[in-house]
PDB file of C-alpha atoms in Angstrom:
ATOM      1  CA  MET A  21     234.876  13.786-193.732  1.00 51.00           C
ATOM      2  CA  GLU A  22     236.088  13.275-197.427  1.00 65.00           C
ATOM      3  CA  PHE A  23     239.687  14.567-198.362  1.00 73.00           C
ATOM      4  CA  THR A  24     239.870  16.946-200.851  1.00 82.00           C
ATOM      5  CA  ASP A  25     243.187  17.010-202.936  1.00 89.00           C
ATOM      6  CA  TYR A  26     243.763  20.802-203.243  1.00 89.00           C
ATOM      7  CA  TYR A  27     246.894  20.418-205.355  1.00 91.00           C
ATOM      8  CA  LYS A  28     245.053  18.179-207.865  1.00 92.00           C
ATOM      9  CA  ILE A  29     242.372  20.869-208.045  1.00 90.00           C
ATOM     10  CA  LEU A  30     244.823  23.490-209.406  1.00 92.00           C
ATOM     11  CA  GLU A  31     246.767  20.831-211.329  1.00 92.00           C
ATOM     12  CA  LEU A  32     250.274  21.176-209.350  1.00 91.00           C
ATOM     13  CA  THR A  33     252.262  18.770-207.089  1.00 91.00           C
ATOM     14  CA  LYS A  34     252.998  19.225-203.491  1.00 90.00           C
ATOM     15  CA  THR A  35     256.427  20.889-204.327  1.00 91.00           C
ATOM     16  CA  ALA A  36     254.688  23.812-206.240  1.00 90.00           C
ATOM     17  CA  SER A  37     256.380  27.045-205.585  1.00 92.00           C
ATOM     18  CA  GLU A  38     254.153  30.167-204.048  1.00 90.00           C
ATOM     19  CA  SER A  39     254.665  31.478-207.620  1.00 90.00           C
ATOM     20  CA  ASP A  40     253.281  28.473-209.182  1.00 91.00           C
ATOM     21  CA  ILE A  41     250.126  28.266-207.098  1.00 91.00           C
ATOM     22  CA  LYS A  42     249.415  31.830-207.710  1.00 89.00           C
ATOM     23  CA  LYS A  43     249.997  31.335-211.500  1.00 90.00           C
ATOM     24  CA  ALA A  44     247.843  28.050-211.658  1.00 89.00           C
ATOM     25  CA  TYR A  45     245.087  30.028-209.765  1.00 87.00           C
ATOM     26  CA  ARG A  46     244.806  32.855-212.039  1.00 85.00           C
ATOM     27  CA  LYS A  47     245.096  30.747-215.279  1.00 87.00           C
ATOM     28  CA  LEU A  48     242.159  28.375-213.830  1.00 87.00           C
ATOM     29  CA  ALA A  49     240.255  31.157-212.387  1.00 81.00           C
ATOM     30  CA  ARG A  50     240.040  32.848-215.744  1.00 80.00           C
ATOM     31  CA  LYS A  51     239.256  29.517-217.367  1.00 84.00           C
ATOM     32  CA  TYR A  52     236.357  28.637-215.189  1.00 81.00           C
ATOM     33  CA  HIS A  53     234.980  31.860-214.095  1.00 76.00           C
ATOM     34  CA  PRO A  54     231.159  31.600-214.769  1.00 72.00           C
ATOM     35  CA  ASP A  55     230.801  34.836-216.661  1.00 68.00           C
ATOM     36  CA  LEU A  56     233.593  33.607-218.997  1.00 70.00           C
ATOM     37  CA  SER A  57     232.047  30.260-219.236  1.00 70.00           C
ATOM     38  CA  PRO A  58     228.319  30.533-219.525  1.00 71.00           C
ATOM     39  CA  ASN A  59     227.799  27.426-221.537  1.00 74.00           C
ATOM     40  CA  ASP A  60     229.700  25.338-219.248  1.00 77.00           C
ATOM     41  CA  LYS A  61     227.297  23.961-216.528  1.00 76.00           C
ATOM     42  CA  ASN A  62     229.777  22.967-214.188  1.00 81.00           C
ATOM     43  CA  ALA A  63     232.096  26.089-214.337  1.00 81.00           C
ATOM     44  CA  GLU A  64     230.692  27.567-211.384  1.00 81.00           C
ATOM     45  CA  GLN A  65     231.297  24.679-209.145  1.00 85.00           C
ATOM     46  CA  LYS A  66     234.740  24.222-210.479  1.00 86.00           C
ATOM     47  CA  PHE A  67     235.265  27.957-209.913  1.00 83.00           C
ATOM     48  CA  LYS A  68     234.370  27.570-206.282  1.00 85.00           C
ATOM     49  CA  GLU A  69     236.763  24.558-205.949  1.00 87.00           C
ATOM     50  CA  ILE A  70     239.635  26.594-207.269  1.00 88.00           C
ATOM     51  CA  ASN A  71     239.031  29.345-204.968  1.00 85.00           C
ATOM     52  CA  GLU A  72     238.959  27.147-202.190  1.00 86.00           C
ATOM     53  CA  ALA A  73     242.097  25.566-203.197  1.00 87.00           C
ATOM     54  CA  ASN A  74     243.775  28.889-203.559  1.00 88.00           C
ATOM     55  CA  GLU A  75     242.604  30.134-200.101  1.00 86.00           C
ATOM     56  CA  VAL A  76     244.480  27.197-198.499  1.00 89.00           C
ATOM     57  CA  LEU A  77     247.603  26.805-200.363  1.00 91.00           C
ATOM     58  CA  SER A  78     248.322  30.506-200.809  1.00 89.00           C
ATOM     59  CA  ASN A  79     248.371  30.922-197.153  1.00 88.00           C
ATOM     60  CA  LYS A  80     251.576  29.496-195.820  1.00 88.00           C
ATOM     61  CA  GLU A  81     250.387  28.470-192.515  1.00 87.00           C
ATOM     62  CA  ASN A  82     247.240  26.772-193.787  1.00 87.00           C
ATOM     63  CA  ARG A  83     249.215  25.087-196.502  1.00 90.00           C
ATOM     64  CA  LYS A  84     251.817  23.652-193.813  1.00 88.00           C
ATOM     65  CA  LYS A  85     248.755  22.562-191.593  1.00 85.00           C
ATOM     66  CA  TYR A  86     246.982  20.935-194.935  1.00 85.00           C
ATOM     67  CA  ASP A  87     250.247  19.172-195.879  1.00 86.00           C
ATOM     68  CA  LYS A  88     250.742  17.615-192.328  1.00 84.00           C
ATOM     69  CA  TYR A  89     247.012  16.930-191.546  1.00 79.00           C
ATOM     70  CA  GLY A  90     245.309  16.553-194.798  1.00 81.00           C
ATOM     71  CA  LYS A  91     241.281  16.733-194.049  1.00 76.00           C
ATOM     72  CA  ASP A  92     241.839  17.490-190.467  1.00 77.00           C
ATOM     73  CA  TRP A  93     244.049  20.717-191.192  1.00 77.00           C
ATOM     74  CA  LYS A  94     241.511  22.764-189.475  1.00 80.00           C
ATOM     75  CA  GLN A  95     242.001  21.084-186.136  1.00 77.00           C
ATOM     76  CA  ALA A  96     245.667  21.813-186.450  1.00 73.00           C
ATOM     77  CA  ASP A  97     246.009  24.120-183.528  1.00 75.00           C
ATOM     78  CA  GLU A  98     244.448  21.589-181.261  1.00 73.00           C
ATOM     79  CA  PHE A  99     246.438  18.893-182.575  1.00 67.00           C
ATOM     80  CA  GLU A 100     249.416  20.446-182.118  1.00 68.00           C
ATOM     81  CA  LYS A 101     248.534  21.352-178.394  1.00 66.00           C
ATOM     82  CA  SER A 102     247.933  18.140-177.446  1.00 62.00           C
ATOM     83  CA  GLY A 103     250.583  16.161-179.284  1.00 58.00           C
ATOM     84  CA  TYR A 104     248.095  14.214-181.305  1.00 56.00           C
ATOM     85  CA  ASN A 105     248.468  12.983-184.877  1.00 61.00           C
ATOM     86  CA  PRO A 106     245.473  11.500-186.320  1.00 57.00           C
ATOM     87  CA  ASN A 107     247.496   9.832-189.273  1.00 57.00           C
ATOM     88  CA  GLN A 108     249.934   8.313-186.851  1.00 55.00           C
ATOM     89  CA  GLN A 109     246.931   7.223-184.761  1.00 49.00           C
ATOM     90  CA  GLN A 110     245.224   5.740-187.630  1.00 50.00           C
ATOM     91  CA  ASN A 111     248.280   4.239-189.081  1.00 48.00           C
ATOM     92  CA  SER A 112     249.185   2.421-185.840  1.00 45.00           C
ATOM     93  CA  GLY A 113     245.373   1.207-185.267  1.00 43.00           C
ATOM     94  CA  ARG A 114     245.485   2.767-181.766  1.00 41.00           C
ATOM     95  CA  ARG A 115     242.202   5.145-182.686  1.00 42.00           C
ATOM     96  CA  GLN A 116     239.769   4.602-179.774  1.00 41.00           C
ATOM     97  CA  GLN A 117     236.229   3.852-180.218  1.00 39.00           C
ATOM     98  CA  SER A 118     233.482   5.088-178.315  1.00 34.00           C
ATOM     99  CA  SER A 119     229.729   5.346-178.303  1.00 33.00           C
ATOM    100  CA  ASP A 120     230.023   9.060-179.014  1.00 36.00           C
ATOM    101  CA  PHE A 121     232.479   8.537-182.251  1.00 32.00           C
ATOM    102  CA  SER A 122     229.348   8.332-184.320  1.00 34.00           C
ATOM    103  CA  GLY A 123     228.307  11.784-183.191  1.00 38.00           C
ATOM    104  CA  GLY A 124     231.520  13.309-184.977  1.00 38.00           C
ATOM    105  CA  PHE A 125     233.761  13.003-181.893  1.00 36.00           C
ATOM    106  CA  SER A 126     236.731  10.772-181.095  1.00 40.00           C
ATOM    107  CA  ASP A 127     238.055  10.010-177.761  1.00 42.00           C
ATOM    108  CA  PHE A 128     240.624  12.716-178.394  1.00 38.00           C
ATOM    109  CA  PHE A 129     238.145  15.352-178.629  1.00 38.00           C
ATOM    110  CA  GLU A 130     236.091  13.729-175.825  1.00 42.00           C
ATOM    111  CA  SER A 131     239.163  14.307-173.453  1.00 40.00           C
ATOM    112  CA  MET A 132     239.630  17.913-174.696  1.00 40.00           C
ATOM    113  CA  TYR A 133     235.859  19.300-174.828  1.00 41.00           C
ATOM    114  CA  GLY A 134     234.173  17.014-172.703  1.00 43.00           C
ATOM    115  CA  ASP A 135     233.315  17.243-168.595  1.00 46.00           C
ATOM    116  CA  ALA A 136     232.988  15.204-165.885  1.00 43.00           C
ATOM    117  CA  GLY A 137     229.216  14.653-166.328  1.00 45.00           C
ATOM    118  CA  GLY A 138     229.659  13.256-170.187  1.00 48.00           C
ATOM    119  CA  GLY A 139     228.573  16.269-171.311  1.00 49.00           C
ATOM    120  CA  ARG A 140     230.571  17.929-174.482  1.00 51.00           C
ATOM    121  CA  ARG A 141     231.219  21.171-176.324  1.00 59.00           C
ATOM    122  CA  GLU A 142     231.828  21.795-179.706  1.00 65.00           C
ATOM    123  CA  ALA A 143     235.403  23.361-180.820  1.00 75.00           C
ATOM    124  CA  LYS A 144     235.581  26.719-182.267  1.00 77.00           C
ATOM    125  CA  TYR A 145     237.378  27.114-185.611  1.00 81.00           C
ATOM    126  CA  ARG A 146     238.754  30.184-187.308  1.00 84.00           C
ATOM    127  CA  GLY A 147     237.135  30.737-190.786  1.00 84.00           C
ATOM    128  CA  GLN A 148     239.238  30.458-193.854  1.00 86.00           C
ATOM    129  CA  ASP A 149     241.129  33.406-195.075  1.00 86.00           C
ATOM    130  CA  LEU A 150     239.617  34.890-198.713  1.00 88.00           C
ATOM    131  CA  ASN A 151     242.053  36.254-201.346  1.00 87.00           C
ATOM    132  CA  ALA A 152     240.895  38.838-204.002  1.00 87.00           C
ATOM    133  CA  GLU A 153     242.562  41.068-206.550  1.00 89.00           C
ATOM    134  CA  LEU A 154     241.595  44.392-207.314  1.00 90.00           C
ATOM    135  CA  GLN A 155     242.465  46.082-210.805  1.00 91.00           C
ATOM    136  CA  LEU A 156     242.929  49.691-210.677  1.00 93.00           C
ATOM    137  CA  THR A 157     245.087  52.543-212.731  1.00 91.00           C
ATOM    138  CA  LEU A 158     247.285  54.993-211.673  1.00 92.00           C
ATOM    139  CA  SER A 159     244.579  57.787-211.296  1.00 91.00           C
ATOM    140  CA  ASP A 160     242.594  55.629-208.905  1.00 92.00           C
ATOM    141  CA  VAL A 161     245.381  55.438-206.270  1.00 92.00           C
ATOM    142  CA  TYR A 162     246.602  59.239-206.458  1.00 93.00           C
ATOM    143  CA  LYS A 163     244.242  60.146-203.834  1.00 92.00           C
ATOM    144  CA  THR A 164     242.826  58.096-200.816  1.00 92.00           C
ATOM    145  CA  HIS A 165     239.321  56.975-201.509  1.00 91.00           C
ATOM    146  CA  LYS A 166     236.511  54.587-200.454  1.00 92.00           C
ATOM    147  CA  GLN A 167     235.389  51.943-202.940  1.00 89.00           C
ATOM    148  CA  THR A 168     232.647  48.771-202.365  1.00 89.00           C
ATOM    149  CA  LEU A 169     233.778  45.511-203.154  1.00 84.00           C
ATOM    150  CA  THR A 170     231.460  42.384-203.666  1.00 84.00           C
ATOM    151  CA  VAL A 171     233.226  39.304-202.085  1.00 80.00           C
ATOM    152  CA  ASN A 172     231.360  36.024-201.755  1.00 75.00           C
ATOM    153  CA  ASN A 173     228.197  37.886-202.374  1.00 80.00           C
ATOM    154  CA  LYS A 174     228.829  40.505-199.576  1.00 82.00           C
ATOM    155  CA  SER A 175     229.371  44.076-200.187  1.00 86.00           C
ATOM    156  CA  ILE A 176     232.648  45.436-198.142  1.00 87.00           C
ATOM    157  CA  ARG A 177     233.461  49.209-198.243  1.00 89.00           C
ATOM    158  CA  ILE A 178     237.170  49.563-197.937  1.00 89.00           C
ATOM    159  CA  THR A 179     239.330  52.511-197.985  1.00 90.00           C
ATOM    160  CA  ILE A 180     242.005  52.538-200.396  1.00 91.00           C
ATOM    161  CA  PRO A 181     245.158  54.679-199.509  1.00 90.00           C
ATOM    162  CA  ALA A 182     246.687  56.728-201.906  1.00 93.00           C
ATOM    163  CA  GLY A 183     250.058  55.815-203.035  1.00 92.00           C
ATOM    164  CA  VAL A 184     249.325  51.864-202.916  1.00 91.00           C
ATOM    165  CA  GLU A 185     251.866  49.816-204.924  1.00 90.00           C
ATOM    166  CA  ASN A 186     251.162  47.452-207.902  1.00 89.00           C
ATOM    167  CA  GLY A 187     251.099  44.173-206.233  1.00 89.00           C
ATOM    168  CA  GLN A 188     250.786  45.453-202.897  1.00 89.00           C
ATOM    169  CA  VAL A 189     248.664  43.284-200.310  1.00 89.00           C
ATOM    170  CA  ILE A 190     246.435  44.572-197.591  1.00 88.00           C
ATOM    171  CA  LYS A 191     244.380  42.576-194.923  1.00 89.00           C
ATOM    172  CA  ILE A 192     241.136  43.510-194.087  1.00 89.00           C
ATOM    173  CA  PRO A 193     240.527  41.493-190.593  1.00 90.00           C
ATOM    174  CA  GLY A 194     237.124  39.582-190.428  1.00 89.00           C
ATOM    175  CA  HIS A 195     235.900  39.650-193.645  1.00 87.00           C
ATOM    176  CA  GLY A 196     237.155  36.193-194.578  1.00 86.00           C
ATOM    177  CA  THR A 197     234.382  33.020-194.142  1.00 86.00           C
ATOM    178  CA  PRO A 198     232.798  32.780-191.073  1.00 86.00           C
ATOM    179  CA  GLY A 199     234.194  30.870-188.202  1.00 83.00           C
ATOM    180  CA  ALA A 200     232.859  27.527-187.366  1.00 81.00           C
ATOM    181  CA  ASN A 201     230.742  26.923-183.905  1.00 81.00           C
ATOM    182  CA  GLY A 202     231.098  30.688-182.781  1.00 83.00           C
ATOM    183  CA  GLY A 203     234.695  30.880-184.058  1.00 85.00           C
ATOM    184  CA  PRO A 204     236.250  34.230-185.398  1.00 89.00           C
ATOM    185  CA  ASN A 205     236.027  34.972-188.969  1.00 89.00           C
ATOM    186  CA  GLY A 206     238.856  34.543-191.570  1.00 88.00           C
ATOM    187  CA  ASP A 207     240.537  37.796-192.973  1.00 89.00           C
ATOM    188  CA  LEU A 208     240.493  39.203-196.557  1.00 90.00           C
ATOM    189  CA  PHE A 209     243.553  39.387-198.405  1.00 90.00           C
ATOM    190  CA  ILE A 210     243.239  42.039-201.281  1.00 90.00           C
ATOM    191  CA  THR A 211     245.957  42.280-203.932  1.00 91.00           C
ATOM    192  CA  PHE A 212     246.359  45.295-205.727  1.00 91.00           C
ATOM    193  CA  SER A 213     247.015  45.427-209.526  1.00 92.00           C
ATOM    194  CA  ILE A 214     247.744  48.860-210.579  1.00 91.00           C
ATOM    195  CA  SER A 215     248.303  49.772-214.268  1.00 90.00           C
ATOM    196  CA  ASP A 216     250.120  52.558-215.806  1.00 87.00           C
ATOM    197  CA  ILE A 217     248.191  54.876-217.762  1.00 89.00           C
ATOM    198  CA  PRO A 218     249.377  56.573-221.241  1.00 88.00           C
ATOM    199  CA  ASP A 219     251.005  59.640-219.795  1.00 89.00           C
ATOM    200  CA  PHE A 220     252.757  58.164-216.812  1.00 93.00           C
ATOM    201  CA  LYS A 221     254.821  55.426-215.668  1.00 93.00           C
ATOM    202  CA  ARG A 222     255.599  54.806-212.193  1.00 93.00           C
ATOM    203  CA  ASP A 223     258.605  53.640-210.458  1.00 92.00           C
ATOM    204  CA  GLY A 224     257.692  53.473-206.766  1.00 89.00           C
ATOM    205  CA  SER A 225     256.762  57.382-205.632  1.00 92.00           C
ATOM    206  CA  ASN A 226     258.208  59.042-208.986  1.00 95.00           C
ATOM    207  CA  LEU A 227     256.681  59.410-212.384  1.00 95.00           C
ATOM    208  CA  TYR A 228     258.095  59.385-215.624  1.00 96.00           C
ATOM    209  CA  SER A 229     256.640  61.122-218.713  1.00 95.00           C
ATOM    210  CA  ASN A 230     257.921  61.619-222.390  1.00 95.00           C
ATOM    211  CA  VAL A 231     257.129  65.234-223.603  1.00 95.00           C
ATOM    212  CA  ASN A 232     257.203  66.287-227.119  1.00 94.00           C
ATOM    213  CA  LEU A 233     258.509  69.743-228.231  1.00 95.00           C
ATOM    214  CA  ASP A 234     258.212  71.293-231.506  1.00 94.00           C
ATOM    215  CA  LEU A 235     261.364  72.222-233.287  1.00 93.00           C
ATOM    216  CA  TYR A 236     260.960  75.963-232.712  1.00 93.00           C
ATOM    217  CA  THR A 237     260.571  75.873-228.986  1.00 95.00           C
ATOM    218  CA  ALA A 238     263.565  73.357-228.756  1.00 95.00           C
ATOM    219  CA  VAL A 239     265.623  75.636-230.620  1.00 94.00           C
ATOM    220  CA  LEU A 240     264.448  79.266-228.992  1.00 94.00           C
ATOM    221  CA  GLY A 241     263.310  78.091-225.837  1.00 95.00           C
ATOM    222  CA  GLY A 242     259.852  79.293-224.331  1.00 95.00           C
ATOM    223  CA  ASP A 243     257.133  78.124-222.075  1.00 95.00           C
ATOM    224  CA  ILE A 244     254.921  74.975-222.340  1.00 95.00           C
ATOM    225  CA  LEU A 245     251.929  73.942-220.543  1.00 93.00           C
ATOM    226  CA  LEU A 246     252.415  70.309-218.855  1.00 92.00           C
ATOM    227  CA  SER A 247     249.931  68.275-217.240  1.00 89.00           C
ATOM    228  CA  THR A 248     250.320  66.485-213.905  1.00 91.00           C
ATOM    229  CA  PHE A 249     248.158  64.628-211.653  1.00 87.00           C
ATOM    230  CA  ASP A 250     247.374  67.692-209.578  1.00 85.00           C
ATOM    231  CA  GLY A 251     246.679  70.052-212.469  1.00 88.00           C
ATOM    232  CA  LYS A 252     249.040  71.801-215.335  1.00 91.00           C
ATOM    233  CA  VAL A 253     252.015  73.345-214.595  1.00 93.00           C
ATOM    234  CA  LYS A 254     254.423  76.107-216.903  1.00 93.00           C
ATOM    235  CA  LEU A 255     257.494  74.653-217.307  1.00 94.00           C
ATOM    236  CA  LYS A 256     260.373  76.974-218.931  1.00 95.00           C
ATOM    237  CA  VAL A 257     262.331  75.107-221.715  1.00 96.00           C
ATOM    238  CA  GLN A 258     266.035  76.318-222.245  1.00 95.00           C
ATOM    239  CA  PRO A 259     267.075  77.417-225.607  1.00 95.00           C
ATOM    240  CA  GLU A 260     268.995  74.557-227.682  1.00 94.00           C
ATOM    241  CA  THR A 261     267.316  71.836-226.044  1.00 95.00           C
ATOM    242  CA  GLN A 262     268.234  68.545-227.315  1.00 95.00           C
ATOM    243  CA  THR A 263     265.967  65.325-227.880  1.00 94.00           C
ATOM    244  CA  GLY A 264     266.744  63.013-224.464  1.00 95.00           C
ATOM    245  CA  THR A 265     267.032  65.845-222.404  1.00 96.00           C
ATOM    246  CA  LYS A 266     265.593  65.144-218.795  1.00 96.00           C
ATOM    247  CA  VAL A 267     264.027  67.623-216.383  1.00 95.00           C
ATOM    248  CA  LYS A 268     262.962  66.849-212.705  1.00 95.00           C
ATOM    249  CA  LEU A 269     260.136  68.555-211.326  1.00 94.00           C
ATOM    250  CA  LYS A 270     260.415  68.137-207.479  1.00 94.00           C
ATOM    251  CA  GLY A 271     257.285  66.944-205.563  1.00 93.00           C
ATOM    252  CA  LYS A 272     255.395  66.591-208.771  1.00 94.00           C
ATOM    253  CA  GLY A 273     255.389  62.493-208.710  1.00 94.00           C
ATOM    254  CA  PHE A 274     253.072  60.199-206.912  1.00 94.00           C
ATOM    255  CA  PRO A 275     252.202  60.242-203.086  1.00 94.00           C
ATOM    256  CA  ILE A 276     254.152  58.214-200.707  1.00 93.00           C
ATOM    257  CA  TYR A 277     252.299  55.471-199.363  1.00 87.00           C
ATOM    258  CA  LYS A 278     250.933  56.548-195.934  1.00 84.00           C
ATOM    259  CA  THR A 279     253.130  59.295-195.829  1.00 86.00           C
ATOM    260  CA  GLU A 280     250.884  62.462-195.397  1.00 81.00           C
ATOM    261  CA  SER A 281     251.540  65.358-197.937  1.00 87.00           C
ATOM    262  CA  SER A 282     254.862  63.578-199.092  1.00 93.00           C
ATOM    263  CA  PHE A 283     255.419  63.061-203.193  1.00 94.00           C
ATOM    264  CA  GLY A 284     258.028  61.577-205.021  1.00 94.00           C
ATOM    265  CA  ASP A 285     259.333  63.582-208.272  1.00 96.00           C
ATOM    266  CA  LEU A 286     258.163  63.750-211.781  1.00 96.00           C
ATOM    267  CA  TYR A 287     260.748  63.106-214.360  1.00 96.00           C
ATOM    268  CA  ILE A 288     260.160  64.889-218.196  1.00 96.00           C
ATOM    269  CA  THR A 289     262.222  63.043-221.335  1.00 97.00           C
ATOM    270  CA  TYR A 290     261.856  65.810-224.229  1.00 96.00           C
ATOM    271  CA  THR A 291     261.463  64.447-227.708  1.00 96.00           C
ATOM    272  CA  ILE A 292     261.878  66.898-230.417  1.00 95.00           C
ATOM    273  CA  LYS A 293     259.304  66.689-233.328  1.00 94.00           C
ATOM    274  CA  THR A 294     260.447  67.565-236.927  1.00 92.00           C
ATOM    275  CA  PRO A 295     257.806  69.657-238.497  1.00 91.00           C
ATOM    276  CA  VAL A 296     256.267  67.998-241.546  1.00 91.00           C
ATOM    277  CA  SER A 297     254.211  69.390-244.786  1.00 92.00           C
ATOM    278  CA  LEU A 298     256.338  72.465-244.962  1.00 91.00           C
ATOM    279  CA  THR A 299     255.413  75.613-246.948  1.00 94.00           C
ATOM    280  CA  GLU A 300     257.211  76.714-249.803  1.00 94.00           C
ATOM    281  CA  LYS A 301     258.004  79.777-247.718  1.00 94.00           C
ATOM    282  CA  GLU A 302     259.193  77.592-244.689  1.00 90.00           C
ATOM    283  CA  ILE A 303     261.237  75.389-247.184  1.00 92.00           C
ATOM    284  CA  GLU A 304     262.872  78.795-248.379  1.00 92.00           C
ATOM    285  CA  LEU A 305     264.051  79.863-244.719  1.00 92.00           C
ATOM    286  CA  PHE A 306     264.931  76.580-243.613  1.00 90.00           C
ATOM    287  CA  THR A 307     267.333  76.534-246.780  1.00 91.00           C
ATOM    288  CA  GLU A 308     268.552  79.941-245.968  1.00 90.00           C
ATOM    289  CA  LEU A 309     269.335  78.875-242.288  1.00 88.00           C
ATOM    290  CA  SER A 310     271.143  75.604-243.560  1.00 88.00           C
ATOM    291  CA  LYS A 311     273.221  77.764-246.012  1.00 87.00           C
ATOM    292  CA  LEU A 312     273.997  80.149-242.952  1.00 86.00           C
ATOM    293  CA  ARG A 313     274.930  77.487-240.688  1.00 79.00           C
ATOM    294  CA  ASN A 314     277.413  75.734-243.347  1.00 75.00           C
ATOM    295  CA  HIS A 315     279.220  79.014-243.942  1.00 66.00           C
ATOM    296  CA  GLU A 316     280.122  79.306-240.202  1.00 57.00           C
TER     297      GLU A 316
END
């Protein structure tokens, strides 16, 4: 089996951190994505190589096996159980030859999988894990819902729980690449990239929003209608409200992940808007008001 240098594919060294691997993968995936490089005949193949490299190096256990065993990393578990190290065997010249080696098995595999009569059975290997990124908005994850994804040309219907966090990773068991020789499939790991929407910003289960108040409501007080994720609510504004005043609406924030009927809070910050394009009458009244205030 020919050795594939996954570090070279991602333009990294073996000392690369998890963050380095993630950044390199995103950069190269965008560069060589077939949809973004329609005129590059090699883009699709390069994109597959980049994904394969990321699937191995972004998984701590797989990376450890790859660093130790190279091209034989998929057989790492069998090597560990037997104490066999193919690299040491090769370097010391002690690898045994047999008439069956041309069939793809060394004496080591014969001893593990052969029977007394000379027959053998092939080892079962677990499939590789896959990684995918799902881009959503706050509105998308306010309620639990189902969504169909296409991964490796296969449609997968998953349930997205309400309150999932930006950057959170969930595992879908058995939806990675197929195992070899009847081995189990790998798993699919989905990373959520969740963006804020114009009216709300999120911090954990709490939401934050800026609300404009007209000068008259700020001075005299009154009721305003405020939009939240579960509809409009009437909010009472106190007289003489100042710019920067904060109000908490308990339980009107974001759902708490996998905690039924539990929500964070919504924090409102008021900004007072000064009226513009005043009429002559309004200017007259404001002038009179100013005189009254200055005589106090």
